[in-house]
PDB file of C-alpha atoms in Angstrom:
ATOM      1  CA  UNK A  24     -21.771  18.378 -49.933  1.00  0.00           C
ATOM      2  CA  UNK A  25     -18.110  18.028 -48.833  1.00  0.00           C
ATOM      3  CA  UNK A  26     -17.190  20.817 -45.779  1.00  0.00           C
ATOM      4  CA  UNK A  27     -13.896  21.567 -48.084  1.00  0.00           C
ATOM      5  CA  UNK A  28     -16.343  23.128 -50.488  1.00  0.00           C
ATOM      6  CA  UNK A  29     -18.328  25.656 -49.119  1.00  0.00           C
ATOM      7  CA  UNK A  30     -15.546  28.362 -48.813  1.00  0.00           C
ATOM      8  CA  UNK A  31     -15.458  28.385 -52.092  1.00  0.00           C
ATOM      9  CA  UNK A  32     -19.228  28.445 -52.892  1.00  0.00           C
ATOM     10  CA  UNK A  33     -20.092  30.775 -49.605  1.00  0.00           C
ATOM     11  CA  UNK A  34     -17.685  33.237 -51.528  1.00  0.00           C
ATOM     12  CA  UNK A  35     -19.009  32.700 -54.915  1.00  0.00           C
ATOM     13  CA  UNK A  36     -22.691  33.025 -53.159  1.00  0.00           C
ATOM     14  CA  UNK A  37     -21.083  36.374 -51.760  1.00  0.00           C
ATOM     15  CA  UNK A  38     -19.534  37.755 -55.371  1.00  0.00           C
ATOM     16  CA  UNK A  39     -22.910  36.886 -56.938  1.00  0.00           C
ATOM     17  CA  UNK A  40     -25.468  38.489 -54.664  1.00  0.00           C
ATOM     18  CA  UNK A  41     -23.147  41.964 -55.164  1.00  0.00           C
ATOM     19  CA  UNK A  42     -23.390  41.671 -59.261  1.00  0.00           C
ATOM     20  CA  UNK A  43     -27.029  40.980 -58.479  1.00  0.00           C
ATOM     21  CA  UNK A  44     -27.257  44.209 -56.022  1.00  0.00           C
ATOM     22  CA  UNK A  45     -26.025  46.202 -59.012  1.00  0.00           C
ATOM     23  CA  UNK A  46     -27.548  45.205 -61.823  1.00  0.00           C
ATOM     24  CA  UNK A  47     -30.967  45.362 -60.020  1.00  0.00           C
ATOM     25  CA  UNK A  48     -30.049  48.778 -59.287  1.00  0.00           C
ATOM     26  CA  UNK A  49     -28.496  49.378 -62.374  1.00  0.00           C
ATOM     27  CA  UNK A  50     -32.054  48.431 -64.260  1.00  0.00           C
ATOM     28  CA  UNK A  51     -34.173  50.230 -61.438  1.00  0.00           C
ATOM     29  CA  UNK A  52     -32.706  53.264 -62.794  1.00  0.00           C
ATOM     30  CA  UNK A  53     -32.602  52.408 -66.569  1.00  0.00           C
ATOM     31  CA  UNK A  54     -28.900  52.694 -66.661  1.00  0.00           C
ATOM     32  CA  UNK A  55     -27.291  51.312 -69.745  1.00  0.00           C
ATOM     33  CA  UNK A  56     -26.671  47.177 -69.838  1.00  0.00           C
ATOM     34  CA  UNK A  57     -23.081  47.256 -70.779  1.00  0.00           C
ATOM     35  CA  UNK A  58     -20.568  45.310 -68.518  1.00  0.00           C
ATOM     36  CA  UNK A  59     -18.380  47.870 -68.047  1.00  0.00           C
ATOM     37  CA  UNK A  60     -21.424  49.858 -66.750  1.00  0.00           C
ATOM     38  CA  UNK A  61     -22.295  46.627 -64.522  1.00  0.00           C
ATOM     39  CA  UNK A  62     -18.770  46.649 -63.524  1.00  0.00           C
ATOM     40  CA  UNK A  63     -18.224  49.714 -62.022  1.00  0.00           C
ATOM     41  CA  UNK A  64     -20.978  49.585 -60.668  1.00  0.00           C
ATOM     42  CA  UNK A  65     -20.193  46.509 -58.725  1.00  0.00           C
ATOM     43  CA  UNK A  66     -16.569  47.065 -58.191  1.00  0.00           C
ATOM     44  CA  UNK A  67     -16.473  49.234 -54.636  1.00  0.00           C
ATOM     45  CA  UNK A  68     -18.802  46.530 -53.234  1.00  0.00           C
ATOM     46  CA  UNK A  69     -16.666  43.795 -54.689  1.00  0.00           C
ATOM     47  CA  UNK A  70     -13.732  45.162 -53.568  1.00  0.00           C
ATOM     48  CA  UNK A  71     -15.629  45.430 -49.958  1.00  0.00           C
ATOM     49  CA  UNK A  72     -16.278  42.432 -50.083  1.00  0.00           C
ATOM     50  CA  UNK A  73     -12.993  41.156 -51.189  1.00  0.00           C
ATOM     51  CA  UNK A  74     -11.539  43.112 -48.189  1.00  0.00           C
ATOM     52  CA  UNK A  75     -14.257  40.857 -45.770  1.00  0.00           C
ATOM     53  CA  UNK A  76     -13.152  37.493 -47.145  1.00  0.00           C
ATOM     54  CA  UNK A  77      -9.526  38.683 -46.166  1.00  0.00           C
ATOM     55  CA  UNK A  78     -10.663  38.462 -42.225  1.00  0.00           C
ATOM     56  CA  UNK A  79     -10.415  35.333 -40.361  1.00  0.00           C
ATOM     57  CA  UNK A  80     -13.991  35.832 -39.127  1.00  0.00           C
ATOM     58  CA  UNK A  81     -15.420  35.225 -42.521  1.00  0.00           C
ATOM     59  CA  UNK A  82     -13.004  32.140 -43.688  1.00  0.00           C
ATOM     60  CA  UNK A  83     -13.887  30.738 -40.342  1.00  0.00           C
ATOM     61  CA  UNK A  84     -17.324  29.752 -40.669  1.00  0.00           C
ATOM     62  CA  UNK A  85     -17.991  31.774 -44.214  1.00  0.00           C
ATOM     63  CA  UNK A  86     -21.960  29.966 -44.165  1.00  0.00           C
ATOM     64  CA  UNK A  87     -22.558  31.585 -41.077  1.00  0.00           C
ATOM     65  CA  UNK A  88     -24.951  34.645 -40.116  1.00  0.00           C
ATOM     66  CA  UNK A  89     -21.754  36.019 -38.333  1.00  0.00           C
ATOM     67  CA  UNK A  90     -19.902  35.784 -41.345  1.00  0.00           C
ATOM     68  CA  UNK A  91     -22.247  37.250 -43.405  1.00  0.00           C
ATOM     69  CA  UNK A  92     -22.502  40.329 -41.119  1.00  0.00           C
ATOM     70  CA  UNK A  93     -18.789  41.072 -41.611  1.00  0.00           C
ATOM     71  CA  UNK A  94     -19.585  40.895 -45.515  1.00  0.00           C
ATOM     72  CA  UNK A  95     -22.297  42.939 -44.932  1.00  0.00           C
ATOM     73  CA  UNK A  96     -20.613  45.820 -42.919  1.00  0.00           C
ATOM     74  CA  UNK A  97     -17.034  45.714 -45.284  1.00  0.00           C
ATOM     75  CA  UNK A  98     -18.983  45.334 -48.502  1.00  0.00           C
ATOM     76  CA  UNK A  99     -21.550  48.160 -47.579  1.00  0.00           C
ATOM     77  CA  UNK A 100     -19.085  50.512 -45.760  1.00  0.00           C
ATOM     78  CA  UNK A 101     -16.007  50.126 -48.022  1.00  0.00           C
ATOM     79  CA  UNK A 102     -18.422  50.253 -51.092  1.00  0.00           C
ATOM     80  CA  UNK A 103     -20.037  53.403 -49.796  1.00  0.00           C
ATOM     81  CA  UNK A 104     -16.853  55.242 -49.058  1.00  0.00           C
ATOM     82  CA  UNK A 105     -15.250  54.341 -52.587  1.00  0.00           C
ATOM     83  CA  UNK A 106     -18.256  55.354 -54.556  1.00  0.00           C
ATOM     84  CA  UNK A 107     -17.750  58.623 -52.202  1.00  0.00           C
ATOM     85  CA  UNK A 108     -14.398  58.883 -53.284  1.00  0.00           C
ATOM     86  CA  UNK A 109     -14.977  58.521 -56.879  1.00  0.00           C
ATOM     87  CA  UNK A 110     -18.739  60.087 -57.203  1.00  0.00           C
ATOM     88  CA  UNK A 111     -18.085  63.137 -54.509  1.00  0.00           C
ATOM     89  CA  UNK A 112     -21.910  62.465 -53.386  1.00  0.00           C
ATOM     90  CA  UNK A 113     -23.616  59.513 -50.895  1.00  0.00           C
ATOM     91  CA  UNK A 114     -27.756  59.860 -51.230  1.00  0.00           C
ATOM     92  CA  UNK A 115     -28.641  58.936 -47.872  1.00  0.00           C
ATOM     93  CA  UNK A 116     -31.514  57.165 -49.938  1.00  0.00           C
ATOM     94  CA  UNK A 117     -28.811  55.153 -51.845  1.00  0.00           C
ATOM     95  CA  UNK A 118     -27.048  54.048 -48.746  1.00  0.00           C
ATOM     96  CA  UNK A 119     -30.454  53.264 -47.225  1.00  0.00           C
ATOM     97  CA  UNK A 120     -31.459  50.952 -49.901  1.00  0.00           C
ATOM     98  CA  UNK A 121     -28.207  49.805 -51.118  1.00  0.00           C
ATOM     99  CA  UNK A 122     -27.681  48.816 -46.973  1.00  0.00           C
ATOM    100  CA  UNK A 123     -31.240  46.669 -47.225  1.00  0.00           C
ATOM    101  CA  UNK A 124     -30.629  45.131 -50.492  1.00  0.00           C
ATOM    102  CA  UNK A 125     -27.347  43.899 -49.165  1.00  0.00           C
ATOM    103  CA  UNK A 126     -28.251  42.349 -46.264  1.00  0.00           C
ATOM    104  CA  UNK A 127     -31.232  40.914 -47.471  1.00  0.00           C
ATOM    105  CA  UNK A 128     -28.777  39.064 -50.360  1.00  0.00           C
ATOM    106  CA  UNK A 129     -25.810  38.674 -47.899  1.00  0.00           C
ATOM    107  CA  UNK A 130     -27.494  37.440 -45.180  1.00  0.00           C
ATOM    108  CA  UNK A 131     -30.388  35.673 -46.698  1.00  0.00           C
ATOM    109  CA  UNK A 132     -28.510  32.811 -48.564  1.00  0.00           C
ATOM    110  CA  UNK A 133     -26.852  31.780 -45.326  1.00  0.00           C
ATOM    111  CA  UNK A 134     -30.405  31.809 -43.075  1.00  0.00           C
ATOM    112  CA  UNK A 135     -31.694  29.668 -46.005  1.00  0.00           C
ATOM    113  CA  UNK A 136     -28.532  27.680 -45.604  1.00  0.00           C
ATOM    114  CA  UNK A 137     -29.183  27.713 -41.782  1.00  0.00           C
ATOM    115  CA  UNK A 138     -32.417  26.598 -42.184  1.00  0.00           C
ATOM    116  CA  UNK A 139     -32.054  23.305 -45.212  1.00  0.00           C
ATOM    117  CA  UNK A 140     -28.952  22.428 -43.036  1.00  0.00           C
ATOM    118  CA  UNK A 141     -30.920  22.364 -39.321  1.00  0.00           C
ATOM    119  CA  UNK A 142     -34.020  20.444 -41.583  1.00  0.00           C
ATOM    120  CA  UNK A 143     -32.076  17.717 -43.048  1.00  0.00           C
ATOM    121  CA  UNK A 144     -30.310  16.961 -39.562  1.00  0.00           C
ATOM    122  CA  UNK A 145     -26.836  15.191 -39.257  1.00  0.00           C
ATOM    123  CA  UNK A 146     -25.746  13.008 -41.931  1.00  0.00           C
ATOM    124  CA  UNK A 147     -23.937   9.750 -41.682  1.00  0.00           C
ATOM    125  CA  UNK A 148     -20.291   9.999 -43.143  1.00  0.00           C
ATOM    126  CA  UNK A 149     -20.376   8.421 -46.894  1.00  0.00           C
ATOM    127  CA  UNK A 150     -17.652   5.708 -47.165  1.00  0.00           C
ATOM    128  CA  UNK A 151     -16.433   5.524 -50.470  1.00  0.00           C
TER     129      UNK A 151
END
């Protein structure tokens, strides 16, 4: 894969594993399985998120486990204070799991990505 891409797919990895977080949780709870449900559902993360990819620490190395803990803390804190904001309640059990799920989809992809990249070793530069 070229280097140029994986900004672009480390942030698209990022954006997907939120709408994942929320539609799990969204069908753990038997919510309805409109969009707009899914949607606002997802939207304080996504804007936490949005707010992480703004920092240079993230567009940096964006594959990195150091990255992904700066997605992890803006996505999870912002997220949690805007669904405050608009809700008026935080379940400690919702942040606890919510916190979890997170980190296990935020950080996960990029330890997996850690991992295939430290097993298939430098590469020789394609010519051509």
């Amino acid at each position: 894969m070229h280097p140029s891409r994986i900004p672009a797919l480390a942030l698209a990895a990022d954006l997907v594993a939120v709408v994942v977080f929320a539609a799990v949780g969204r069908i753990s709870h038997a919510e309805s399985d409109s969009l707009v449900g899914l949607a606002g559902t997802a939207l304080p993360f996504l804007i936490g998120a949005g707010v992480a990819w703004a920092t240079p620490w993230v567009r940096a190395s964006p594959a990195s486990l150091w990255a992904g803990s700066v997605v992890l803390a803006c996505t999870a804190g912002i997220g949690f204070a805007l669904r405050l904001g608009f809700l008026g309640r935080l379940p400690l059990s919702f942040a606890v799991v919510a916190l979890v799920s997170l980190a296990v989809l935020l950080l996960g992809w990029r330890g997996l990505s850690g991992v295939v990249a430290r097993l298939r070793g430098p590469r020789e530069p394609s010519h051509g």
